[in-house]
């Protein structure tokens, strides 16, 4: 069975920045066997250790100006200038998983388009909620399908 | 852009990579291309204090974690301490206080470890002038893989401490007004104990890297962005370093006490905040000294300077070595923050070790109740420095006033001074932003481990840009490392 890690990240106190954790919370409720769901304010270096224990990782985050309602694409390890703060980019987490733990985990980015980020508030905008629903409609069947298959170093997610 | 001064040029730098939040540096030059003034601007907005108005007081310890994703535990605990006062509780149960301390030392350990390995070590290991494409944590991972793995695992350990004390990583609920909502189970304790000796050893190793760099590069460390300053922190009643609780102590650059053992409920009698038109971030100062002389440093360097001693043996031995460099006087070197930070990191893991072996953590007394009050102040020594939370609550239990002075705001003036010093040393005579100038400004700001997103109450990408404006207000150069 393919071992999949889903990390939904963002700050739920900053309106649509909470899209990632909201998606993680919704998927976690399904209790899908073989799927690990994590949620945090941001990605950090220790996520590399968890990523290295899985065959696949999906990084779910709010997107400020990406495609609507969401984008989904494979990402690849990349270090260097992508580091900018205590938080790290998904590509850098993959790079650290590879460099430090010898992992060949495949990574995918799920960017859910949000619209309101510049205020404090614990709610998603109406359009963001719609985009979240679309992302879940896409992701859940995909996860169920992939989790039911034997691991063969996946490329179809 | 304010460029009204005649015959001056201005350089603006943004974004500062590997610093939290969004920052911008402007450097104003005179007609001879000498640095007239350097400023670290913060370009986001304040709004959190307004956001919490009208919310019930008991929500604050959870709500304030939304300030930013970098140090939610520090805000959680500072708000909880303020709300202890509001619910009339001056002393927690031993279990509650020790659980909070365990959480706080876990936060300190993960934050300091991350800063050192992720943000600082590339500068120290590769040199300030090394190619930024190499001078980053991936470069460290490739050239010093054992060190990089240690950094990741130390950070992970600290996060695990937080998880078992706060309940979860997002919206932790461990600390509540008057106490804590869980103790530490034997199973949780034993999991953490399994790795504690390794963590202590790694913390000693990290300290050695920081110390050796500082000692072996004193000629570079001494002038780099350095200046004399006051220092402020919480201090225990016996003068020991205490990151969780104590009274306020402020000393001057020579170590003379400005005030000591001040109950922080009265902080407004001693500390004020100045507003300047070019930054949303305020400039705190010691009232008795005024705005010109009253600014101060906070954070690891200030805390090691203000403490009479550290109550854990390994960190105390390290403190003595640190203070010997300056003959027991306060250390005013900006780059010494790194060494001081690793002394604290060792102290934090020693405290975690002590606490894990303390049976009080399995105690049943979690919450104390008292008589409601209308106001409360909570202070804590967050990884980046002293963090102030102050609230007023009405008879309907709603928050009517909130004032937060976050660590980075306390270090606002010192960061500006560090930028100006570095700019003066590396720019004069050449009205352009070189890679070296950009790198050195970043290194100076990073020493303070600022969280600009927190200080300005906004989340987002952390960019840093530098711009150069001439004496007539014209932008003559602008660069960033992103």
Coordinates of C-alpha atoms in Angstrom, one line a residue:
Chain A
X1 CA 0.0 0.0 0.0
X2 CA 1.2 3.4 -0.8
X3 CA 2.0 5.5 2.2
X4 CA 0.8 9.0 1.7
X5 CA 1.3 12.1 3.9
X6 CA -1.0 15.1 3.5
X7 CA 0.2 18.3 5.2
X8 CA -2.3 21.2 5.2
X9 CA -0.7 24.4 6.3
X10 CA -1.5 28.0 6.9
X11 CA -2.9 30.3 9.6
X12 CA -6.6 29.7 10.3
X13 CA -6.7 33.1 12.0
X14 CA -5.9 34.9 8.8
X15 CA -9.0 34.2 6.8
X16 CA -8.3 32.3 3.6
X17 CA -4.8 31.5 4.8
X18 CA -6.6 28.7 6.7
X19 CA -7.5 26.8 3.5
X20 CA -4.7 24.3 4.0
X21 CA -5.6 23.3 7.6
X22 CA -9.3 23.3 6.6
X23 CA -8.6 20.7 3.8
X24 CA -6.5 18.6 6.2
X25 CA -9.3 18.7 8.8
X26 CA -11.9 17.5 6.3
X27 CA -9.7 14.7 4.9
X28 CA -8.6 13.6 8.4
X29 CA -12.2 12.9 9.3
X30 CA -12.4 10.2 6.6
X31 CA -9.7 8.1 8.5
X32 CA -8.4 6.7 5.3
X33 CA -6.0 3.7 5.9
X34 CA -2.5 4.4 4.8
X35 CA -3.0 8.2 4.9
X36 CA -1.3 10.4 7.5
X37 CA -2.8 13.8 7.8
X38 CA -0.9 16.7 9.5
X39 CA -1.7 20.3 9.9
X40 CA 0.5 23.3 10.9
X41 CA 0.9 27.0 10.6
X42 CA 3.8 26.5 8.2
X43 CA 6.2 24.0 6.8
X44 CA 9.4 23.7 8.8
X45 CA 12.5 21.6 8.6
X46 CA 11.4 18.8 10.8
X47 CA 8.6 18.0 8.2
X48 CA 11.5 16.5 6.2
X49 CA 11.7 13.6 8.7
X50 CA 8.0 12.8 8.3
X51 CA 8.1 13.2 4.6
X52 CA 11.0 10.7 4.4
X53 CA 8.8 8.0 6.0
X54 CA 6.2 8.2 3.2
X55 CA 6.0 7.3 -0.5
X56 CA 4.1 10.4 -1.4
X57 CA 3.5 13.8 0.2
X58 CA 0.8 16.3 -0.7
X59 CA 1.4 19.9 0.5
X60 CA -1.9 21.7 0.7
X61 CA -1.8 25.5 1.0
X62 CA -3.8 28.6 0.2
X63 CA -2.8 30.2 -3.1
X64 CA -2.7 33.9 -3.3
X65 CA -2.8 34.3 -7.0
X66 CA -2.8 30.8 -8.5
X67 CA -5.4 29.2 -10.8
X68 CA -9.0 28.9 -9.7
X69 CA -10.4 26.9 -8.0
X70 CA -7.1 25.1 -7.3
X71 CA -4.0 23.8 -8.9
X72 CA -2.4 20.4 -8.4
X73 CA 1.0 19.6 -9.7
X74 CA 4.1 17.5 -9.0
X75 CA 7.0 19.3 -7.4
X76 CA 10.6 18.4 -7.2
X77 CA 13.4 18.9 -4.6
X78 CA 14.9 22.3 -4.7
X79 CA 17.0 24.1 -2.2
X80 CA 19.0 27.3 -2.4
X81 CA 17.3 30.6 -2.4
X82 CA 13.8 29.2 -1.7
X83 CA 14.6 29.5 2.0
X84 CA 13.5 32.7 3.4
X85 CA 12.4 32.3 7.0
X86 CA 11.7 29.9 9.8
X87 CA 9.2 28.4 7.4
X88 CA 10.4 26.5 4.3
X89 CA 8.9 25.9 0.9
X90 CA 7.6 22.4 -0.1
X91 CA 10.4 21.9 -2.6
X92 CA 12.9 22.5 0.1
X93 CA 11.3 20.0 2.5
X94 CA 11.6 17.4 -0.3
X95 CA 15.2 18.4 -0.8
X96 CA 16.0 17.9 2.9
X97 CA 14.2 14.6 3.0
X98 CA 16.4 13.5 0.1
X99 CA 19.7 15.0 1.3
X100 CA 19.3 14.2 5.0
X101 CA 17.3 11.0 5.1
X102 CA 18.0 9.5 1.6
X103 CA 14.3 9.6 0.8
X104 CA 12.8 9.5 -2.7
X105 CA 9.4 10.7 -1.7
X106 CA 7.4 12.2 -4.5
X107 CA 5.8 15.5 -3.8
X108 CA 2.7 17.3 -5.0
X109 CA 1.4 20.8 -4.3
X110 CA -2.2 21.5 -3.9
X111 CA -2.8 25.2 -4.0
X112 CA -6.3 26.3 -3.2
X113 CA -7.1 29.8 -4.4
X114 CA -7.9 32.2 -1.6
X115 CA -8.9 35.9 -1.7
X116 CA -8.8 37.4 1.8
X117 CA -5.5 37.4 3.7
X118 CA -4.9 40.8 5.0
X119 CA -7.1 40.8 8.1
X120 CA -7.5 38.7 11.2
X121 CA -10.5 36.5 11.3
X122 CA -11.3 32.8 11.6
X123 CA -13.5 32.2 8.6
X124 CA -13.0 31.4 4.9
X125 CA -14.5 33.7 2.3
X126 CA -17.4 32.4 0.3
X127 CA -15.4 31.9 -2.8
X128 CA -12.6 30.2 -0.9
X129 CA -15.1 27.8 0.6
X130 CA -16.3 26.9 -2.9
X131 CA -12.7 26.3 -4.0
X132 CA -12.1 24.2 -1.0
X133 CA -15.1 22.0 -1.9
X134 CA -13.8 21.6 -5.4
X135 CA -10.4 20.6 -4.2
X136 CA -11.9 18.0 -1.9
X137 CA -14.0 16.6 -4.7
X138 CA -10.9 16.2 -6.7
X139 CA -8.5 15.0 -4.0
X140 CA -10.6 12.4 -2.0
X141 CA -11.4 10.0 -4.9
X142 CA -7.7 10.3 -5.9
X143 CA -6.5 9.4 -2.5
X144 CA -8.9 6.5 -2.2
X145 CA -7.8 5.1 -5.5
X146 CA -4.1 5.5 -4.8
X147 CA -4.3 4.1 -1.3
X148 CA -6.0 1.0 -2.5
X149 CA -3.2 0.2 -4.9
X150 CA 0.1 -1.4 -4.1
X151 CA 3.0 0.9 -4.0
X152 CA 5.0 1.0 -7.2
X153 CA 6.6 4.4 -6.8
X154 CA 3.7 6.3 -8.0
X155 CA 3.5 8.9 -10.7
X156 CA -0.2 9.1 -11.3
X157 CA -1.3 11.3 -8.4
Chain B
X1 CA 9.4 58.3 0.7
X2 CA 10.9 60.9 3.0
X3 CA 14.0 62.4 1.3
X4 CA 13.5 65.9 2.3
X5 CA 17.0 66.4 3.7
X6 CA 19.1 68.3 1.2
X7 CA 22.2 66.7 -0.2
X8 CA 21.3 63.2 1.0
X9 CA 20.9 59.9 -0.9
X10 CA 18.9 57.0 0.3
X11 CA 19.4 53.2 -0.2
X12 CA 16.5 50.9 0.4
X13 CA 17.0 47.1 1.0
X14 CA 14.2 44.6 0.9
X15 CA 13.6 41.8 1.5
X16 CA 15.8 40.4 4.3
X17 CA 16.0 36.7 3.5
X18 CA 15.8 34.3 6.3
X19 CA 14.1 36.7 8.6
X20 CA 10.4 36.5 9.4
X21 CA 7.9 38.8 8.0
X22 CA 8.3 41.6 5.4
X23 CA 11.1 44.0 5.9
X24 CA 12.6 46.9 4.0
X25 CA 15.8 48.7 4.6
X26 CA 16.5 52.2 3.4
X27 CA 19.8 53.9 3.6
X28 CA 20.0 57.6 3.3
X29 CA 23.3 58.9 1.9
X30 CA 24.8 62.4 1.9
X31 CA 26.3 64.1 -1.1
X32 CA 29.6 62.4 -0.4
X33 CA 28.0 59.0 -0.5
X34 CA 28.5 58.5 3.2
X35 CA 25.7 56.9 5.3
X36 CA 23.6 59.5 6.9
X37 CA 20.9 57.2 8.3
X38 CA 19.8 53.6 7.9
X39 CA 16.3 52.4 8.8
X40 CA 14.6 49.1 9.0
X41 CA 11.1 49.6 7.8
X42 CA 8.2 47.4 8.6
X43 CA 5.6 47.6 5.9
X44 CA 2.7 45.6 7.2
X45 CA -0.1 46.7 9.5
X46 CA -1.0 46.4 13.1
X47 CA -4.4 45.1 13.8
X48 CA -4.4 42.3 16.3
X49 CA -5.2 44.4 19.3
X50 CA -8.4 45.5 17.6
X51 CA -9.2 42.0 16.5
X52 CA -9.5 40.7 20.0
X53 CA -11.7 43.5 21.4
X54 CA -15.1 42.1 22.5
X55 CA -13.9 38.6 22.6
X56 CA -14.3 36.7 25.9
X57 CA -11.1 36.7 28.0
X58 CA -10.8 32.9 28.2
X59 CA -10.4 32.7 24.5
X60 CA -7.2 34.8 24.5
X61 CA -4.6 32.0 25.1
X62 CA -5.9 30.2 22.1
X63 CA -6.8 33.2 20.0
X64 CA -3.4 34.9 20.2
X65 CA -1.7 31.9 18.6
X66 CA -3.1 33.3 15.3
X67 CA -0.7 36.2 15.6
X68 CA 1.8 34.2 13.5
X69 CA 3.0 30.7 12.9
X70 CA 6.5 31.3 14.3
X71 CA 6.1 31.5 18.0
X72 CA 2.4 30.6 18.9
X73 CA 3.5 29.0 22.2
X74 CA 5.0 32.2 23.5
X75 CA 1.8 34.1 22.8
X76 CA -0.3 31.3 24.2
X77 CA 1.7 31.4 27.5
X78 CA 1.9 35.2 27.8
X79 CA -1.8 35.5 27.3
X80 CA -2.5 32.7 29.8
X81 CA -0.3 34.5 32.4
X82 CA -2.2 37.7 31.9
X83 CA -5.5 35.8 32.2
X84 CA -4.2 34.2 35.4
X85 CA -4.2 37.7 36.9
X86 CA -7.6 38.4 35.5
X87 CA -9.1 35.3 37.1
X88 CA -7.5 36.3 40.4
X89 CA -4.7 33.7 40.4
X90 CA -1.3 34.8 41.6
X91 CA 0.2 31.3 42.1
X92 CA -0.5 28.2 40.0
X93 CA -0.3 24.6 41.3
X94 CA 3.1 23.0 41.0
X95 CA 1.8 20.8 38.2
X96 CA 0.4 23.6 36.2
X97 CA 3.4 25.8 36.5
X98 CA 5.8 23.0 35.6
X99 CA 3.7 21.9 32.6
X100 CA 3.8 25.4 31.3
X101 CA 7.5 25.6 31.9
X102 CA 8.0 22.4 30.0
X103 CA 6.0 23.7 27.1
X104 CA 8.0 26.9 27.2
X105 CA 11.4 25.3 27.3
X106 CA 10.2 23.0 24.4
X107 CA 9.4 26.1 22.4
X108 CA 12.7 27.7 23.3
X109 CA 14.6 24.6 22.3
X110 CA 12.9 24.1 19.0
X111 CA 13.1 27.8 18.1
X112 CA 16.7 28.3 19.0
X113 CA 17.7 25.1 17.3
X114 CA 15.9 26.1 14.2
X115 CA 17.4 29.5 14.1
X116 CA 20.9 28.2 14.6
X117 CA 20.9 25.4 12.2
X118 CA 18.6 26.8 9.6
X119 CA 19.3 30.5 9.6
X120 CA 22.6 31.2 11.4
X121 CA 24.9 28.2 10.7
X122 CA 25.1 28.8 6.9
X123 CA 26.6 32.3 7.6
X124 CA 29.0 30.9 10.2
X125 CA 30.0 27.7 8.3
X126 CA 30.4 29.2 4.8
X127 CA 31.2 32.8 5.6
X128 CA 29.1 35.9 5.1
X129 CA 30.4 36.5 1.6
X130 CA 29.8 33.0 0.3
X131 CA 27.4 32.5 -2.6
X132 CA 23.8 32.6 -1.3
X133 CA 23.1 29.6 -3.5
X134 CA 25.4 27.6 -1.2
X135 CA 25.0 29.7 2.0
X136 CA 21.7 28.1 3.1
X137 CA 20.5 25.1 5.0
X138 CA 20.6 22.9 1.9
X139 CA 24.3 23.8 1.6
X140 CA 24.7 22.8 5.2
X141 CA 22.8 19.6 4.6
X142 CA 25.1 18.7 1.7
X143 CA 28.4 19.7 3.3
X144 CA 27.7 19.1 7.0
X145 CA 24.9 16.4 6.9
X146 CA 25.4 15.3 10.5
X147 CA 25.0 18.8 11.8
X148 CA 21.9 19.3 9.6
X149 CA 20.3 16.1 10.8
X150 CA 20.9 17.2 14.4
X151 CA 19.2 20.5 13.7
X152 CA 16.1 18.8 12.3
X153 CA 15.9 16.2 15.1
X154 CA 16.4 18.9 17.8
X155 CA 13.6 21.0 16.3
X156 CA 11.4 17.9 16.1
X157 CA 12.1 17.0 19.7
X158 CA 11.1 20.5 20.8
X159 CA 7.9 20.2 18.8
X160 CA 7.1 16.9 20.5
X161 CA 7.5 18.6 23.9
X162 CA 5.0 21.2 22.8
X163 CA 2.6 18.7 21.4
X164 CA 2.4 16.7 24.7
X165 CA 2.0 19.9 26.8
X166 CA -0.1 22.1 24.5
X167 CA -2.2 19.3 23.1
X168 CA -1.6 20.0 19.4
X169 CA 0.5 22.1 17.0
X170 CA -2.2 24.4 15.8
X171 CA -4.5 26.1 18.4
X172 CA -2.9 24.4 21.4
X173 CA -5.1 24.6 24.5
X174 CA -2.7 23.4 27.2
X175 CA -2.6 26.7 29.2
X176 CA -5.9 28.1 30.4
X177 CA -6.6 31.0 32.8
X178 CA -5.6 29.8 36.2
X179 CA -3.7 26.7 35.2
X180 CA -3.4 23.9 32.6
X181 CA -5.8 21.4 31.2
X182 CA -3.6 18.3 31.3
X183 CA -0.7 16.8 33.0
X184 CA 2.1 14.7 31.5
X185 CA 1.4 11.0 31.4
X186 CA 4.1 8.4 32.2
X187 CA 4.0 7.2 28.6
X188 CA 4.5 10.7 27.3
X189 CA 7.3 11.3 29.7
X190 CA 9.1 8.1 28.8
X191 CA 9.0 8.8 25.1
X192 CA 10.7 12.1 25.7
X193 CA 13.2 10.7 28.2
X194 CA 14.4 8.2 25.7
X195 CA 16.1 10.9 23.6
X196 CA 17.0 13.5 26.2
X197 CA 20.6 12.6 26.7
X198 CA 21.2 12.8 22.9
X199 CA 19.5 16.2 22.8
X200 CA 21.7 17.5 25.6
X201 CA 24.8 16.2 23.8
X202 CA 23.7 17.8 20.5
X203 CA 23.0 21.1 22.3
X204 CA 26.5 21.1 23.7
X205 CA 27.8 20.5 20.2
X206 CA 25.8 23.4 18.8
X207 CA 27.1 25.6 21.6
X208 CA 30.6 24.6 20.7
X209 CA 30.1 25.6 17.1
X210 CA 28.8 29.0 18.1
X211 CA 31.4 29.6 20.7
X212 CA 34.3 28.5 18.6
X213 CA 33.2 30.7 15.8
X214 CA 32.9 33.7 18.1
X215 CA 36.3 33.2 19.8
X216 CA 38.2 32.3 16.6
X217 CA 36.7 35.3 14.7
X218 CA 36.8 37.9 17.3
X219 CA 38.4 40.5 15.0
X220 CA 35.3 40.2 12.8
X221 CA 32.8 39.7 15.5
X222 CA 33.8 42.7 17.6
X223 CA 33.0 45.5 15.1
X224 CA 30.2 43.8 13.2
X225 CA 27.0 45.8 13.7
X226 CA 28.0 46.3 17.3
X227 CA 27.2 49.2 19.7
X228 CA 26.6 49.7 23.4
X229 CA 23.1 49.4 24.7
X230 CA 20.9 48.9 27.7
X231 CA 19.6 45.3 28.2
X232 CA 16.2 44.2 29.6
X233 CA 14.8 40.9 30.7
X234 CA 12.8 39.1 33.3
X235 CA 14.9 37.8 36.1
X236 CA 14.2 35.5 39.0
X237 CA 14.1 36.9 42.5
X238 CA 17.6 35.5 43.3
X239 CA 19.0 36.9 40.0
X240 CA 18.9 33.7 38.1
X241 CA 18.0 33.6 34.4
X242 CA 14.3 32.6 34.2
X243 CA 12.7 32.3 30.8
X244 CA 9.2 31.7 32.1
X245 CA 8.6 34.1 35.0
X246 CA 10.2 36.7 37.2
X247 CA 10.5 40.5 37.6
X248 CA 11.9 43.0 35.2
X249 CA 15.6 44.0 35.3
X250 CA 17.2 46.6 33.1
X251 CA 21.0 47.3 33.0
X252 CA 23.1 49.7 31.1
X253 CA 26.0 48.9 28.7
X254 CA 28.4 48.7 31.7
X255 CA 26.1 46.5 33.8
X256 CA 24.8 49.2 36.1
X257 CA 21.2 48.5 37.1
X258 CA 18.6 50.9 35.7
X259 CA 15.9 49.2 37.6
X260 CA 15.6 45.8 39.2
X261 CA 13.0 43.3 40.4
X262 CA 10.1 45.4 39.0
X263 CA 6.8 43.7 39.1
X264 CA 5.7 43.6 35.5
X265 CA 2.1 44.3 36.4
X266 CA 3.5 47.9 36.6
X267 CA 5.5 47.8 33.4
X268 CA 3.7 51.0 32.1
X269 CA 5.5 52.9 34.9
X270 CA 8.8 52.0 33.4
X271 CA 8.4 51.3 29.7
X272 CA 6.9 53.5 27.0
X273 CA 6.5 53.1 23.2
X274 CA 7.5 55.8 20.7
X275 CA 5.8 56.0 17.3
X276 CA 7.9 57.0 14.3
X277 CA 6.4 58.0 11.0
X278 CA 8.4 55.6 8.8
X279 CA 7.5 52.3 10.6
X280 CA 4.4 50.6 11.9
X281 CA 6.6 49.0 14.5
X282 CA 6.8 51.1 17.7
X283 CA 10.1 51.9 19.5
X284 CA 9.9 51.0 23.2
X285 CA 12.1 52.8 25.7
X286 CA 12.8 53.0 29.4
X287 CA 10.8 56.0 30.6
X288 CA 13.4 57.3 33.0
X289 CA 16.0 57.6 30.3
X290 CA 13.8 58.9 27.5
X291 CA 13.6 58.1 23.9
X292 CA 17.2 59.0 23.0
X293 CA 18.9 56.9 25.7
X294 CA 16.2 54.6 26.9
X295 CA 16.1 52.0 24.1
X296 CA 17.3 48.5 25.0
X297 CA 18.1 45.1 23.7
X298 CA 16.1 42.0 24.6
X299 CA 16.6 38.3 23.7
X300 CA 19.4 35.8 24.4
X301 CA 22.2 38.4 24.5
X302 CA 20.3 40.6 26.9
X303 CA 19.2 37.7 29.1
X304 CA 22.7 36.3 29.5
X305 CA 23.9 39.8 30.3
X306 CA 21.3 40.6 32.9
X307 CA 21.4 37.2 34.7
X308 CA 23.6 36.8 37.7
X309 CA 23.8 33.1 37.1
X310 CA 22.0 30.2 35.3
X311 CA 20.6 27.5 37.5
X312 CA 21.6 24.5 35.3
X313 CA 25.2 23.4 35.4
X314 CA 26.2 23.1 31.8
X315 CA 24.7 26.4 30.7
X316 CA 26.1 28.1 33.8
X317 CA 29.6 26.9 32.9
X318 CA 29.0 28.2 29.3
X319 CA 27.7 31.6 30.7
X320 CA 30.9 32.0 32.7
X321 CA 33.0 31.4 29.6
X322 CA 30.9 33.9 27.7
X323 CA 31.1 36.6 30.3
X324 CA 34.9 36.1 30.7
X325 CA 35.4 37.5 27.2
X326 CA 34.2 40.9 28.4
X327 CA 35.6 40.6 31.9
X328 CA 32.2 40.1 33.4
X329 CA 30.8 43.2 31.8
X330 CA 27.8 43.1 29.5
X331 CA 28.6 41.8 26.0
X332 CA 27.4 44.4 23.4
X333 CA 28.4 42.5 20.3
X334 CA 25.6 41.9 17.8
X335 CA 27.0 38.6 16.6
X336 CA 27.3 37.4 20.2
X337 CA 23.6 36.8 20.0
X338 CA 24.4 33.5 18.4
X339 CA 26.6 32.3 21.2
X340 CA 24.2 33.5 23.8
X341 CA 21.3 31.8 22.0
X342 CA 23.1 28.4 22.2
X343 CA 23.8 28.9 25.9
X344 CA 20.1 29.3 26.3
X345 CA 19.4 26.3 24.1
X346 CA 21.5 24.2 26.4
X347 CA 19.8 25.7 29.4
X348 CA 16.4 24.9 27.9
X349 CA 17.2 21.2 27.3
X350 CA 18.7 20.9 30.8
X351 CA 15.5 22.3 32.2
X352 CA 13.4 19.9 30.1
X353 CA 15.6 17.0 31.5
X354 CA 15.0 18.2 35.1
X355 CA 11.2 18.6 34.5
X356 CA 10.8 15.2 32.9
X357 CA 12.2 13.6 36.1
X358 CA 9.9 15.7 38.3
X359 CA 6.9 13.7 39.6
X360 CA 4.9 17.0 39.9
X361 CA 4.2 16.7 36.2
X362 CA 2.0 13.7 36.9
X363 CA 0.1 15.7 39.6
X364 CA -3.7 16.1 39.6
X365 CA -4.0 19.7 40.7
X366 CA -4.3 21.5 37.4
X367 CA -6.4 24.7 37.9
X368 CA -6.7 27.3 40.6
X369 CA -9.6 29.8 40.9
X370 CA -9.7 33.3 42.4
X371 CA -11.6 36.5 42.5
X372 CA -12.1 38.1 39.1
X373 CA -10.1 41.3 38.3
X374 CA -10.5 43.7 35.5
X375 CA -6.9 43.8 34.2
X376 CA -3.9 41.6 33.8
X377 CA -0.4 41.7 32.4
X378 CA 1.5 38.6 31.3
X379 CA 5.2 38.6 30.4
X380 CA 7.4 35.8 29.2
X381 CA 10.9 35.5 27.8
X382 CA 10.0 34.3 24.3
X383 CA 12.9 32.9 22.2
X384 CA 13.4 36.3 20.6
X385 CA 13.0 38.3 23.8
X386 CA 10.6 39.8 26.3
X387 CA 7.0 39.5 25.3
X388 CA 4.3 41.7 26.9
X389 CA 0.6 41.0 26.9
X390 CA -1.7 43.4 28.6
X391 CA -5.5 43.2 28.7
X392 CA -8.5 44.8 30.3
X393 CA -11.7 42.9 30.7
X394 CA -15.2 44.2 31.5
X395 CA -17.9 42.8 33.7
X396 CA -19.3 40.9 30.8
X397 CA -16.0 39.0 30.5
X398 CA -15.2 40.8 27.2
X399 CA -11.8 42.2 26.4
X400 CA -11.9 46.0 26.2
X401 CA -8.2 46.7 25.7
X402 CA -5.2 44.8 24.5
X403 CA -1.6 46.0 24.3
X404 CA 1.1 43.7 23.0
X405 CA 4.8 44.5 22.9
X406 CA 6.4 41.6 21.1
X407 CA 10.0 40.7 21.3
X408 CA 11.0 42.0 17.9
X409 CA 9.4 45.4 18.7
X410 CA 11.6 45.6 21.8
X411 CA 14.6 45.1 19.5
X412 CA 13.4 47.6 17.0
X413 CA 15.9 50.4 17.7
X414 CA 18.9 47.9 18.2
X415 CA 18.1 46.4 14.8
X416 CA 18.1 49.8 13.2
X417 CA 21.4 50.6 14.9
X418 CA 22.9 47.3 13.7
X419 CA 21.8 48.0 10.1
X420 CA 23.3 51.5 10.3
X421 CA 26.6 50.3 11.7
X422 CA 26.9 47.7 9.0
X423 CA 25.9 50.1 6.2
X424 CA 28.5 52.6 7.4
X425 CA 31.2 50.0 7.4
X426 CA 30.4 48.4 4.1
X427 CA 28.9 51.1 1.9
X428 CA 30.7 54.4 2.3
X429 CA 32.3 55.7 -0.9
X430 CA 30.3 53.5 -3.3
X431 CA 26.7 54.5 -3.9
X432 CA 25.5 51.0 -4.9
X433 CA 24.1 47.9 -3.3
X434 CA 26.7 45.2 -3.6
X435 CA 26.2 41.6 -2.8
X436 CA 28.5 42.1 0.2
X437 CA 26.4 44.9 1.6
X438 CA 23.2 43.0 1.2
X439 CA 24.7 39.9 2.9
X440 CA 26.1 41.9 5.8
X441 CA 22.9 43.7 6.4
X442 CA 21.0 40.4 6.4
X443 CA 23.5 38.8 8.8
X444 CA 23.2 41.8 11.2
X445 CA 19.4 41.6 11.2
X446 CA 19.3 37.9 11.5
X447 CA 21.4 37.9 14.6
X448 CA 18.3 39.3 16.4
X449 CA 16.2 36.5 15.0
X450 CA 13.4 39.0 14.3
X451 CA 9.9 37.9 13.5
X452 CA 8.6 40.8 11.5
X453 CA 5.3 39.2 10.6
X454 CA 4.6 38.9 14.3
X455 CA 5.9 42.4 15.2
X456 CA 3.6 43.9 12.6
X457 CA 0.8 41.4 13.2
X458 CA 0.7 40.0 9.7
X459 CA 1.5 36.7 8.1
X460 CA 3.1 36.3 4.7
X461 CA 6.2 35.8 2.8
X462 CA 9.3 37.2 4.3
X463 CA 11.0 39.4 1.7
X464 CA 13.7 41.9 2.3
X465 CA 14.7 44.6 -0.1
X466 CA 17.3 47.3 -0.1
X467 CA 17.0 50.5 -2.0
X468 CA 19.3 53.4 -2.5
X469 CA 18.0 56.9 -2.7
X470 CA 20.2 59.9 -3.6
X471 CA 20.3 63.3 -2.0
X472 CA 17.5 64.5 -4.3
X473 CA 15.1 61.7 -3.4
X474 CA 15.9 59.7 -6.5
X475 CA 16.1 55.9 -6.3
X476 CA 19.6 55.0 -7.6
X477 CA 19.7 51.3 -6.7
X478 CA 17.4 48.6 -5.4
X479 CA 18.2 44.9 -4.8
X480 CA 17.0 41.9 -2.9
X481 CA 18.3 38.3 -2.5
X482 CA 15.2 36.7 -3.8

